[in-house]
PDB file of C-alpha atoms in Angstrom:
ATOM      1  CA  UNK K  20       1.370  19.943  -7.189  1.00  0.00           C
ATOM      2  CA  UNK K  21       2.006  16.207  -7.477  1.00  0.00           C
ATOM      3  CA  UNK K  22       1.412  14.539 -10.835  1.00  0.00           C
ATOM      4  CA  UNK K  23      -1.189  11.937  -9.824  1.00  0.00           C
ATOM      5  CA  UNK K  24      -2.815   9.447 -12.179  1.00  0.00           C
ATOM      6  CA  UNK K  25      -6.577   9.442 -12.696  1.00  0.00           C
ATOM      7  CA  UNK K  26      -6.768   6.190 -10.699  1.00  0.00           C
ATOM      8  CA  UNK K  27      -5.011   7.749  -7.706  1.00  0.00           C
ATOM      9  CA  UNK K  28      -7.282  10.795  -7.772  1.00  0.00           C
ATOM     10  CA  UNK K  29     -10.413   8.647  -8.146  1.00  0.00           C
ATOM     11  CA  UNK K  30      -9.534   6.512  -5.108  1.00  0.00           C
ATOM     12  CA  UNK K  31      -8.647   9.638  -3.137  1.00  0.00           C
ATOM     13  CA  UNK K  32     -11.913  11.467  -3.880  1.00  0.00           C
ATOM     14  CA  UNK K  33     -13.987   8.253  -3.845  1.00  0.00           C
ATOM     15  CA  UNK K  34     -12.128   5.811  -1.569  1.00  0.00           C
ATOM     16  CA  UNK K  35     -13.375   2.244  -1.452  1.00  0.00           C
ATOM     17  CA  UNK K  36     -13.554   0.082   1.672  1.00  0.00           C
ATOM     18  CA  UNK K  37     -12.935   2.867   4.172  1.00  0.00           C
ATOM     19  CA  UNK K  38     -13.557   2.111   7.841  1.00  0.00           C
ATOM     20  CA  UNK K  39     -13.275  -0.832  10.190  1.00  0.00           C
ATOM     21  CA  UNK K  40     -14.697  -4.373  10.143  1.00  0.00           C
ATOM     22  CA  UNK K  41     -16.829  -5.415  13.091  1.00  0.00           C
ATOM     23  CA  UNK K  42     -16.195  -8.916  14.377  1.00  0.00           C
ATOM     24  CA  UNK K  43     -19.339 -10.873  13.393  1.00  0.00           C
ATOM     25  CA  UNK K  44     -18.557 -13.736  15.792  1.00  0.00           C
ATOM     26  CA  UNK K  45     -19.366 -16.147  12.986  1.00  0.00           C
ATOM     27  CA  UNK K  46     -18.122 -19.706  13.029  1.00  0.00           C
ATOM     28  CA  UNK K  47     -15.249 -20.139  10.606  1.00  0.00           C
ATOM     29  CA  UNK K  48     -14.609 -16.391  10.243  1.00  0.00           C
ATOM     30  CA  UNK K  49     -11.879 -14.298  11.847  1.00  0.00           C
ATOM     31  CA  UNK K  50     -11.356 -10.526  11.898  1.00  0.00           C
ATOM     32  CA  UNK K  51      -7.915  -9.010  12.458  1.00  0.00           C
ATOM     33  CA  UNK K  52      -6.065  -5.770  11.756  1.00  0.00           C
ATOM     34  CA  UNK K  53      -2.465  -4.697  11.243  1.00  0.00           C
ATOM     35  CA  UNK K  54      -1.126  -1.188  11.603  1.00  0.00           C
ATOM     36  CA  UNK K  55       2.041   0.667  10.648  1.00  0.00           C
ATOM     37  CA  UNK K  56       3.352   4.211  10.799  1.00  0.00           C
ATOM     38  CA  UNK K  57       2.479   6.936  13.267  1.00  0.00           C
ATOM     39  CA  UNK K  58       0.636  10.222  13.095  1.00  0.00           C
ATOM     40  CA  UNK K  59       3.745  11.907  14.520  1.00  0.00           C
ATOM     41  CA  UNK K  60       5.683  10.861  11.394  1.00  0.00           C
ATOM     42  CA  UNK K  61       2.939  12.012   9.047  1.00  0.00           C
ATOM     43  CA  UNK K  62       1.382   8.713   7.873  1.00  0.00           C
ATOM     44  CA  UNK K  63      -0.417   5.903   9.675  1.00  0.00           C
ATOM     45  CA  UNK K  64      -2.453   2.975   8.366  1.00  0.00           C
ATOM     46  CA  UNK K  65      -4.647   0.361  10.019  1.00  0.00           C
ATOM     47  CA  UNK K  66      -5.662  -2.442   7.641  1.00  0.00           C
ATOM     48  CA  UNK K  67      -8.596  -4.698   8.595  1.00  0.00           C
ATOM     49  CA  UNK K  68      -9.065  -8.233   7.236  1.00  0.00           C
ATOM     50  CA  UNK K  69     -12.039 -10.604   7.392  1.00  0.00           C
ATOM     51  CA  UNK K  70     -10.751 -14.131   6.854  1.00  0.00           C
ATOM     52  CA  UNK K  71     -12.355 -17.474   5.968  1.00  0.00           C
ATOM     53  CA  UNK K  72     -10.486 -19.723   8.388  1.00  0.00           C
ATOM     54  CA  UNK K  73     -10.997 -23.033   6.576  1.00  0.00           C
ATOM     55  CA  UNK K  74     -10.058 -21.718   3.125  1.00  0.00           C
ATOM     56  CA  UNK K  75      -7.409 -19.292   4.435  1.00  0.00           C
ATOM     57  CA  UNK K  76      -8.803 -16.572   2.146  1.00  0.00           C
ATOM     58  CA  UNK K  77      -9.577 -12.880   2.592  1.00  0.00           C
ATOM     59  CA  UNK K  78     -13.337 -12.297   2.453  1.00  0.00           C
ATOM     60  CA  UNK K  79     -13.234  -8.542   3.025  1.00  0.00           C
ATOM     61  CA  UNK K  80     -10.730  -5.782   3.697  1.00  0.00           C
ATOM     62  CA  UNK K  81     -11.073  -2.215   4.922  1.00  0.00           C
ATOM     63  CA  UNK K  82      -8.717   0.563   5.928  1.00  0.00           C
ATOM     64  CA  UNK K  83      -8.340   3.539   8.232  1.00  0.00           C
ATOM     65  CA  UNK K  84      -5.532   5.905   7.348  1.00  0.00           C
ATOM     66  CA  UNK K  85      -4.063   9.254   8.270  1.00  0.00           C
ATOM     67  CA  UNK K  86      -2.025  10.652   5.429  1.00  0.00           C
ATOM     68  CA  UNK K  87      -1.836  12.252   2.026  1.00  0.00           C
ATOM     69  CA  UNK K  88      -3.563  11.576  -1.292  1.00  0.00           C
ATOM     70  CA  UNK K  89      -1.160   8.731  -2.095  1.00  0.00           C
ATOM     71  CA  UNK K  90      -1.624   7.107   1.316  1.00  0.00           C
ATOM     72  CA  UNK K  91      -5.415   7.043   0.956  1.00  0.00           C
ATOM     73  CA  UNK K  92      -5.330   5.849  -2.656  1.00  0.00           C
ATOM     74  CA  UNK K  93      -2.713   3.162  -1.922  1.00  0.00           C
ATOM     75  CA  UNK K  94      -4.695   1.866   1.053  1.00  0.00           C
ATOM     76  CA  UNK K  95      -7.940   1.793  -0.922  1.00  0.00           C
ATOM     77  CA  UNK K  96      -6.230   0.046  -3.850  1.00  0.00           C
ATOM     78  CA  UNK K  97      -4.749  -2.592  -1.559  1.00  0.00           C
ATOM     79  CA  UNK K  98      -8.126  -3.476  -0.067  1.00  0.00           C
ATOM     80  CA  UNK K  99      -9.491  -4.065  -3.569  1.00  0.00           C
ATOM     81  CA  UNK K 100      -6.475  -6.102  -4.679  1.00  0.00           C
ATOM     82  CA  UNK K 101      -6.474  -8.617  -1.829  1.00  0.00           C
ATOM     83  CA  UNK K 102     -10.158  -9.575  -1.663  1.00  0.00           C
ATOM     84  CA  UNK K 103     -10.558 -13.235  -2.579  1.00  0.00           C
ATOM     85  CA  UNK K 104      -6.852 -14.023  -2.288  1.00  0.00           C
ATOM     86  CA  UNK K 105      -5.405 -16.650   0.002  1.00  0.00           C
ATOM     87  CA  UNK K 106      -3.165 -15.276   2.718  1.00  0.00           C
ATOM     88  CA  UNK K 107      -0.066 -16.645   0.984  1.00  0.00           C
ATOM     89  CA  UNK K 108      -1.128 -14.979  -2.276  1.00  0.00           C
ATOM     90  CA  UNK K 109      -1.665 -11.713  -0.423  1.00  0.00           C
ATOM     91  CA  UNK K 110       1.796 -11.916   1.126  1.00  0.00           C
ATOM     92  CA  UNK K 111       3.114 -12.314  -2.408  1.00  0.00           C
ATOM     93  CA  UNK K 112       1.997  -8.758  -3.267  1.00  0.00           C
ATOM     94  CA  UNK K 113       4.728  -6.128  -3.334  1.00  0.00           C
ATOM     95  CA  UNK K 114       4.614  -2.374  -3.014  1.00  0.00           C
ATOM     96  CA  UNK K 115       5.365  -2.267  -6.745  1.00  0.00           C
ATOM     97  CA  UNK K 116       2.108  -4.159  -7.400  1.00  0.00           C
ATOM     98  CA  UNK K 117       0.176  -1.516  -5.465  1.00  0.00           C
ATOM     99  CA  UNK K 118       1.832   1.319  -7.377  1.00  0.00           C
ATOM    100  CA  UNK K 119       1.212  -0.406 -10.725  1.00  0.00           C
ATOM    101  CA  UNK K 120      -2.471  -0.926  -9.846  1.00  0.00           C
ATOM    102  CA  UNK K 121      -2.694   2.833  -9.388  1.00  0.00           C
ATOM    103  CA  UNK K 122      -1.010   3.509 -12.715  1.00  0.00           C
ATOM    104  CA  UNK K 123       2.083   4.716 -10.888  1.00  0.00           C
ATOM    105  CA  UNK K 124       2.915   6.989  -7.957  1.00  0.00           C
ATOM    106  CA  UNK K 125       5.237   9.990  -7.753  1.00  0.00           C
ATOM    107  CA  UNK K 126       8.580   8.592  -6.600  1.00  0.00           C
ATOM    108  CA  UNK K 127       8.520  10.843  -3.537  1.00  0.00           C
ATOM    109  CA  UNK K 128       5.282   9.084  -2.507  1.00  0.00           C
ATOM    110  CA  UNK K 129       6.375   5.447  -2.952  1.00  0.00           C
ATOM    111  CA  UNK K 130       6.593   5.074   0.829  1.00  0.00           C
ATOM    112  CA  UNK K 131       2.771   5.030   0.831  1.00  0.00           C
ATOM    113  CA  UNK K 132       2.725   1.780  -1.149  1.00  0.00           C
ATOM    114  CA  UNK K 133       5.402   0.343   1.150  1.00  0.00           C
ATOM    115  CA  UNK K 134       3.239   1.243   4.137  1.00  0.00           C
ATOM    116  CA  UNK K 135       0.330  -0.724   2.629  1.00  0.00           C
ATOM    117  CA  UNK K 136       2.493  -3.794   2.068  1.00  0.00           C
ATOM    118  CA  UNK K 137       3.814  -3.651   5.644  1.00  0.00           C
ATOM    119  CA  UNK K 138       0.318  -3.250   7.146  1.00  0.00           C
ATOM    120  CA  UNK K 139      -0.840  -6.301   5.187  1.00  0.00           C
ATOM    121  CA  UNK K 140       2.079  -8.351   6.490  1.00  0.00           C
ATOM    122  CA  UNK K 141       1.407  -7.139  10.029  1.00  0.00           C
ATOM    123  CA  UNK K 142      -2.265  -8.183   9.857  1.00  0.00           C
ATOM    124  CA  UNK K 143      -1.504 -11.645   8.470  1.00  0.00           C
ATOM    125  CA  UNK K 144       1.318 -12.243  10.953  1.00  0.00           C
ATOM    126  CA  UNK K 145      -0.991 -11.249  13.800  1.00  0.00           C
ATOM    127  CA  UNK K 146      -3.692 -13.626  12.549  1.00  0.00           C
ATOM    128  CA  UNK K 147      -1.192 -16.472  12.320  1.00  0.00           C
ATOM    129  CA  UNK K 148       0.139 -15.771  15.791  1.00  0.00           C
ATOM    130  CA  UNK K 149       3.575 -14.761  14.573  1.00  0.00           C
ATOM    131  CA  UNK K 150       5.157 -11.972  16.586  1.00  0.00           C
ATOM    132  CA  UNK K 151       5.875  -9.197  14.125  1.00  0.00           C
ATOM    133  CA  UNK K 152       9.113  -8.259  15.822  1.00  0.00           C
ATOM    134  CA  UNK K 153      10.493 -11.699  14.991  1.00  0.00           C
ATOM    135  CA  UNK K 154      10.036 -10.889  11.330  1.00  0.00           C
ATOM    136  CA  UNK K 155      10.835  -7.211  11.514  1.00  0.00           C
ATOM    137  CA  UNK K 156      14.055  -6.274   9.774  1.00  0.00           C
ATOM    138  CA  UNK K 157      14.435  -3.341  12.172  1.00  0.00           C
ATOM    139  CA  UNK K 158      16.465  -5.542  14.536  1.00  0.00           C
ATOM    140  CA  UNK K 159      19.636  -4.439  12.703  1.00  0.00           C
ATOM    141  CA  UNK K 160      21.825  -1.461  13.562  1.00  0.00           C
ATOM    142  CA  UNK K 161      19.861   1.793  13.662  1.00  0.00           C
ATOM    143  CA  UNK K 162      20.778   4.091  10.766  1.00  0.00           C
ATOM    144  CA  UNK K 163      17.979   6.692  10.642  1.00  0.00           C
ATOM    145  CA  UNK K 164      17.237   7.837  14.192  1.00  0.00           C
ATOM    146  CA  UNK K 165      14.549  10.288  13.051  1.00  0.00           C
ATOM    147  CA  UNK K 166      12.297   7.494  11.762  1.00  0.00           C
ATOM    148  CA  UNK K 167      13.793   4.500  13.595  1.00  0.00           C
ATOM    149  CA  UNK K 168      14.955   2.619  10.480  1.00  0.00           C
ATOM    150  CA  UNK K 169      17.709   0.006  10.554  1.00  0.00           C
ATOM    151  CA  UNK K 170      20.429  -0.920   8.098  1.00  0.00           C
ATOM    152  CA  UNK K 171      18.662  -4.229   7.419  1.00  0.00           C
ATOM    153  CA  UNK K 172      15.418  -2.532   6.406  1.00  0.00           C
ATOM    154  CA  UNK K 173      17.290  -0.108   4.155  1.00  0.00           C
ATOM    155  CA  UNK K 174      19.186  -3.001   2.590  1.00  0.00           C
ATOM    156  CA  UNK K 175      15.971  -4.914   1.981  1.00  0.00           C
ATOM    157  CA  UNK K 176      14.154  -2.039   0.242  1.00  0.00           C
ATOM    158  CA  UNK K 177      17.211  -1.386  -1.939  1.00  0.00           C
ATOM    159  CA  UNK K 178      17.351  -5.003  -3.098  1.00  0.00           C
ATOM    160  CA  UNK K 179      13.611  -5.476  -3.594  1.00  0.00           C
ATOM    161  CA  UNK K 180      13.111  -2.216  -5.522  1.00  0.00           C
ATOM    162  CA  UNK K 181      16.510  -1.922  -7.239  1.00  0.00           C
ATOM    163  CA  UNK K 182      17.174   1.500  -5.722  1.00  0.00           C
ATOM    164  CA  UNK K 183      20.370   3.367  -6.548  1.00  0.00           C
ATOM    165  CA  UNK K 184      20.259   6.711  -4.688  1.00  0.00           C
ATOM    166  CA  UNK K 185      19.725   7.880  -1.107  1.00  0.00           C
ATOM    167  CA  UNK K 186      16.880  10.074  -2.347  1.00  0.00           C
ATOM    168  CA  UNK K 187      15.056   6.993  -3.634  1.00  0.00           C
ATOM    169  CA  UNK K 188      15.499   5.275  -0.260  1.00  0.00           C
ATOM    170  CA  UNK K 189      13.969   8.327   1.422  1.00  0.00           C
ATOM    171  CA  UNK K 190      11.047   8.219  -1.007  1.00  0.00           C
ATOM    172  CA  UNK K 191      10.373   4.562  -0.232  1.00  0.00           C
ATOM    173  CA  UNK K 192      10.823   4.351   3.561  1.00  0.00           C
ATOM    174  CA  UNK K 193      11.556   7.969   4.680  1.00  0.00           C
ATOM    175  CA  UNK K 194      15.052   7.095   5.958  1.00  0.00           C
ATOM    176  CA  UNK K 195      17.171  10.223   5.597  1.00  0.00           C
ATOM    177  CA  UNK K 196      14.161  12.489   5.325  1.00  0.00           C
ATOM    178  CA  UNK K 197      14.574  14.052   8.763  1.00  0.00           C
ATOM    179  CA  UNK K 198      17.826  15.671   9.850  1.00  0.00           C
ATOM    180  CA  UNK K 199      19.723  14.096   6.954  1.00  0.00           C
ATOM    181  CA  UNK K 200      22.711  13.020   9.051  1.00  0.00           C
ATOM    182  CA  UNK K 201      22.308   9.388   7.943  1.00  0.00           C
ATOM    183  CA  UNK K 202      22.400  10.059   4.186  1.00  0.00           C
ATOM    184  CA  UNK K 203      26.101   9.194   3.928  1.00  0.00           C
ATOM    185  CA  UNK K 204      25.469   5.861   5.678  1.00  0.00           C
ATOM    186  CA  UNK K 205      22.572   5.135   3.316  1.00  0.00           C
ATOM    187  CA  UNK K 206      24.842   5.793   0.340  1.00  0.00           C
ATOM    188  CA  UNK K 207      27.400   3.369   1.795  1.00  0.00           C
ATOM    189  CA  UNK K 208      24.722   0.660   2.097  1.00  0.00           C
ATOM    190  CA  UNK K 209      23.645   1.259  -1.512  1.00  0.00           C
ATOM    191  CA  UNK K 210      27.246   0.944  -2.688  1.00  0.00           C
ATOM    192  CA  UNK K 211      27.705  -2.296  -0.747  1.00  0.00           C
ATOM    193  CA  UNK K 212      24.521  -3.830  -2.181  1.00  0.00           C
ATOM    194  CA  UNK K 213      25.460  -2.793  -5.728  1.00  0.00           C
ATOM    195  CA  UNK K 214      28.938  -4.262  -5.336  1.00  0.00           C
ATOM    196  CA  UNK K 215      27.568  -7.568  -4.063  1.00  0.00           C
ATOM    197  CA  UNK K 216      24.983  -7.767  -6.861  1.00  0.00           C
ATOM    198  CA  UNK K 217      27.546  -6.920  -9.526  1.00  0.00           C
ATOM    199  CA  UNK K 218      29.953  -9.530  -8.182  1.00  0.00           C
ATOM    200  CA  UNK K 219      27.296 -12.233  -8.186  1.00  0.00           C
ATOM    201  CA  UNK K 220      26.082 -11.331 -11.685  1.00  0.00           C
ATOM    202  CA  UNK K 221      29.631 -11.311 -13.028  1.00  0.00           C
ATOM    203  CA  UNK K 222      30.396 -14.711 -11.522  1.00  0.00           C
ATOM    204  CA  UNK K 223      27.226 -16.256 -12.887  1.00  0.00           C
ATOM    205  CA  UNK K 224      27.747 -14.730 -16.337  1.00  0.00           C
ATOM    206  CA  UNK K 225      31.361 -15.900 -16.412  1.00  0.00           C
ATOM    207  CA  UNK K 226      30.393 -19.448 -15.494  1.00  0.00           C
ATOM    208  CA  UNK K 227      27.689 -19.564 -18.164  1.00  0.00           C
ATOM    209  CA  UNK K 228      29.939 -18.092 -20.821  1.00  0.00           C
ATOM    210  CA  UNK K 229      32.789 -20.409 -19.934  1.00  0.00           C
ATOM    211  CA  UNK K 230      30.571 -23.447 -20.098  1.00  0.00           C
ATOM    212  CA  UNK K 231      28.759 -22.497 -23.338  1.00  0.00           C
ATOM    213  CA  UNK K 232      26.931 -25.800 -22.947  1.00  0.00           C
ATOM    214  CA  UNK K 233      24.401 -27.345 -20.551  1.00  0.00           C
ATOM    215  CA  UNK K 234      25.507 -26.866 -16.960  1.00  0.00           C
ATOM    216  CA  UNK K 235      26.933 -29.827 -15.110  1.00  0.00           C
ATOM    217  CA  UNK K 236      25.528 -30.721 -11.698  1.00  0.00           C
ATOM    218  CA  UNK K 237      28.610 -29.278  -9.993  1.00  0.00           C
ATOM    219  CA  UNK K 238      28.285 -26.021 -11.933  1.00  0.00           C
ATOM    220  CA  UNK K 239      24.604 -25.740 -11.017  1.00  0.00           C
ATOM    221  CA  UNK K 240      25.353 -26.338  -7.340  1.00  0.00           C
ATOM    222  CA  UNK K 241      28.145 -23.761  -7.301  1.00  0.00           C
ATOM    223  CA  UNK K 242      26.009 -21.116  -9.017  1.00  0.00           C
ATOM    224  CA  UNK K 243      22.977 -21.851  -6.839  1.00  0.00           C
ATOM    225  CA  UNK K 244      25.101 -21.603  -3.701  1.00  0.00           C
ATOM    226  CA  UNK K 245      26.540 -18.248  -4.838  1.00  0.00           C
ATOM    227  CA  UNK K 246      23.114 -16.738  -5.455  1.00  0.00           C
ATOM    228  CA  UNK K 247      21.689 -18.091  -2.189  1.00  0.00           C
ATOM    229  CA  UNK K 248      24.639 -16.771  -0.184  1.00  0.00           C
ATOM    230  CA  UNK K 249      25.046 -13.368  -1.799  1.00  0.00           C
ATOM    231  CA  UNK K 250      21.513 -12.368  -2.843  1.00  0.00           C
ATOM    232  CA  UNK K 251      18.835 -14.483  -1.155  1.00  0.00           C
ATOM    233  CA  UNK K 252      20.137 -14.994   2.379  1.00  0.00           C
ATOM    234  CA  UNK K 253      20.625 -11.255   3.145  1.00  0.00           C
ATOM    235  CA  UNK K 254      16.943 -10.602   2.370  1.00  0.00           C
ATOM    236  CA  UNK K 255      15.702 -13.571   4.434  1.00  0.00           C
ATOM    237  CA  UNK K 256      18.026 -12.802   7.346  1.00  0.00           C
ATOM    238  CA  UNK K 257      16.658  -9.253   7.447  1.00  0.00           C
ATOM    239  CA  UNK K 258      13.316 -10.845   8.428  1.00  0.00           C
ATOM    240  CA  UNK K 259      14.853 -13.282  10.917  1.00  0.00           C
ATOM    241  CA  UNK K 260      14.961 -16.238   8.516  1.00  0.00           C
ATOM    242  CA  UNK K 261      17.583 -18.170   6.590  1.00  0.00           C
ATOM    243  CA  UNK K 262      17.970 -20.826   3.896  1.00  0.00           C
ATOM    244  CA  UNK K 263      20.434 -23.656   3.269  1.00  0.00           C
ATOM    245  CA  UNK K 264      20.958 -25.683   0.106  1.00  0.00           C
ATOM    246  CA  UNK K 265      20.138 -29.326   0.907  1.00  0.00           C
ATOM    247  CA  UNK K 266      20.332 -31.190  -2.413  1.00  0.00           C
ATOM    248  CA  UNK K 267      19.908 -30.909  -6.173  1.00  0.00           C
ATOM    249  CA  UNK K 268      18.028 -33.473  -8.253  1.00  0.00           C
ATOM    250  CA  UNK K 269      18.117 -32.495 -11.917  1.00  0.00           C
ATOM    251  CA  UNK K 270      16.503 -29.049 -11.950  1.00  0.00           C
ATOM    252  CA  UNK K 271      14.825 -29.497  -8.547  1.00  0.00           C
ATOM    253  CA  UNK K 272      16.589 -27.449  -5.869  1.00  0.00           C
ATOM    254  CA  UNK K 273      15.925 -28.747  -2.366  1.00  0.00           C
ATOM    255  CA  UNK K 274      16.437 -26.259   0.443  1.00  0.00           C
ATOM    256  CA  UNK K 275      15.993 -26.081   4.198  1.00  0.00           C
ATOM    257  CA  UNK K 276      14.210 -22.973   5.499  1.00  0.00           C
ATOM    258  CA  UNK K 277      15.442 -21.874   8.902  1.00  0.00           C
ATOM    259  CA  UNK K 278      14.585 -19.370  11.602  1.00  0.00           C
ATOM    260  CA  UNK K 279      11.437 -17.343  11.011  1.00  0.00           C
ATOM    261  CA  UNK K 280      11.109 -18.765   7.487  1.00  0.00           C
ATOM    262  CA  UNK K 281      10.991 -22.326   8.788  1.00  0.00           C
ATOM    263  CA  UNK K 282       8.146 -21.626  11.225  1.00  0.00           C
ATOM    264  CA  UNK K 283       6.181 -19.232   9.013  1.00  0.00           C
ATOM    265  CA  UNK K 284       3.047 -20.472   7.242  1.00  0.00           C
ATOM    266  CA  UNK K 285       3.837 -18.193   4.300  1.00  0.00           C
ATOM    267  CA  UNK K 286       6.898 -20.257   3.427  1.00  0.00           C
ATOM    268  CA  UNK K 287       5.391 -21.097   0.010  1.00  0.00           C
ATOM    269  CA  UNK K 288       5.566 -17.439  -0.967  1.00  0.00           C
ATOM    270  CA  UNK K 289       9.143 -17.283   0.312  1.00  0.00           C
ATOM    271  CA  UNK K 290      10.132 -20.264  -1.826  1.00  0.00           C
ATOM    272  CA  UNK K 291       8.547 -18.937  -5.011  1.00  0.00           C
ATOM    273  CA  UNK K 292       9.269 -15.221  -4.722  1.00  0.00           C
ATOM    274  CA  UNK K 293      12.457 -14.833  -2.715  1.00  0.00           C
ATOM    275  CA  UNK K 294      14.259 -18.005  -3.824  1.00  0.00           C
ATOM    276  CA  UNK K 295      12.909 -19.719  -6.944  1.00  0.00           C
ATOM    277  CA  UNK K 296      12.416 -16.551  -9.008  1.00  0.00           C
ATOM    278  CA  UNK K 297      15.921 -15.338  -8.173  1.00  0.00           C
ATOM    279  CA  UNK K 298      17.527 -18.681  -9.067  1.00  0.00           C
ATOM    280  CA  UNK K 299      15.589 -18.859 -12.329  1.00  0.00           C
ATOM    281  CA  UNK K 300      16.811 -15.367 -13.218  1.00  0.00           C
ATOM    282  CA  UNK K 301      20.432 -15.835 -12.183  1.00  0.00           C
ATOM    283  CA  UNK K 302      21.130 -19.501 -12.899  1.00  0.00           C
ATOM    284  CA  UNK K 303      18.617 -21.444 -15.012  1.00  0.00           C
ATOM    285  CA  UNK K 304      14.965 -20.712 -15.982  1.00  0.00           C
ATOM    286  CA  UNK K 305      13.980 -24.365 -15.535  1.00  0.00           C
ATOM    287  CA  UNK K 306      14.889 -24.553 -11.835  1.00  0.00           C
ATOM    288  CA  UNK K 307      12.186 -25.225  -9.255  1.00  0.00           C
ATOM    289  CA  UNK K 308      12.610 -25.009  -5.498  1.00  0.00           C
ATOM    290  CA  UNK K 309      11.233 -27.353  -2.873  1.00  0.00           C
ATOM    291  CA  UNK K 310      11.526 -27.241   0.935  1.00  0.00           C
ATOM    292  CA  UNK K 311      12.587 -30.365   2.816  1.00  0.00           C
TER     293      UNK K 311
END
């Protein structure tokens, strides 16, 4: 018996926003859906959005899902969380936000919150006319043949959720949960990510300790470049994007977004979540990031 919170059980027994959204053919309103998973793998979700075109906001959201208690509760929670948000704000939501809204999920069920996040991205990308495969990290080398999951997707979920074991990776995206032959490869990817993160953290800490005074412009640039190269770019490249440091003016970091990131209308979320927050954490809290 899984240890579910009261919130999870409430949304399972009394799900909100279940069903589809009919296209009202209203001027200024669009209806779209995104779907992930498959019934053959045990979980599937179709997320419907009703969007105010002029304001770029979500007016309504509904879901259709095939899955367990956590899948239904996570889907229902997501529909409640995104109503009234702009599309960029919605893209800013993580699977952790969904789990926290529910008061937590059993770790073995975290993949349900990941499924909700991916369905939301799929719906918004479809609405914006962005081909999902151009953003899909599954273009990397296939690691888990049972569930069709690439090394890039595994790497991304490790970084975003600070995972440290193959079992955790399986809980989040099911990789390794079939025949188990890929578990050794998953452990190798975890070790590589941990080594890269530790190296970057050590370099940054050493620079800050050695300086023991306000950073010079050269020091800032060097540290920013290290973090972009070793921590930010791997995540962006997993989605078909990239970033390049363009200039530094005081505490304003100017970057060039490339690939999928450069053409994506959710680039504001990319700047704030994937780049600015990481630089503030690793280099200097006062840094802000702008695209040029």
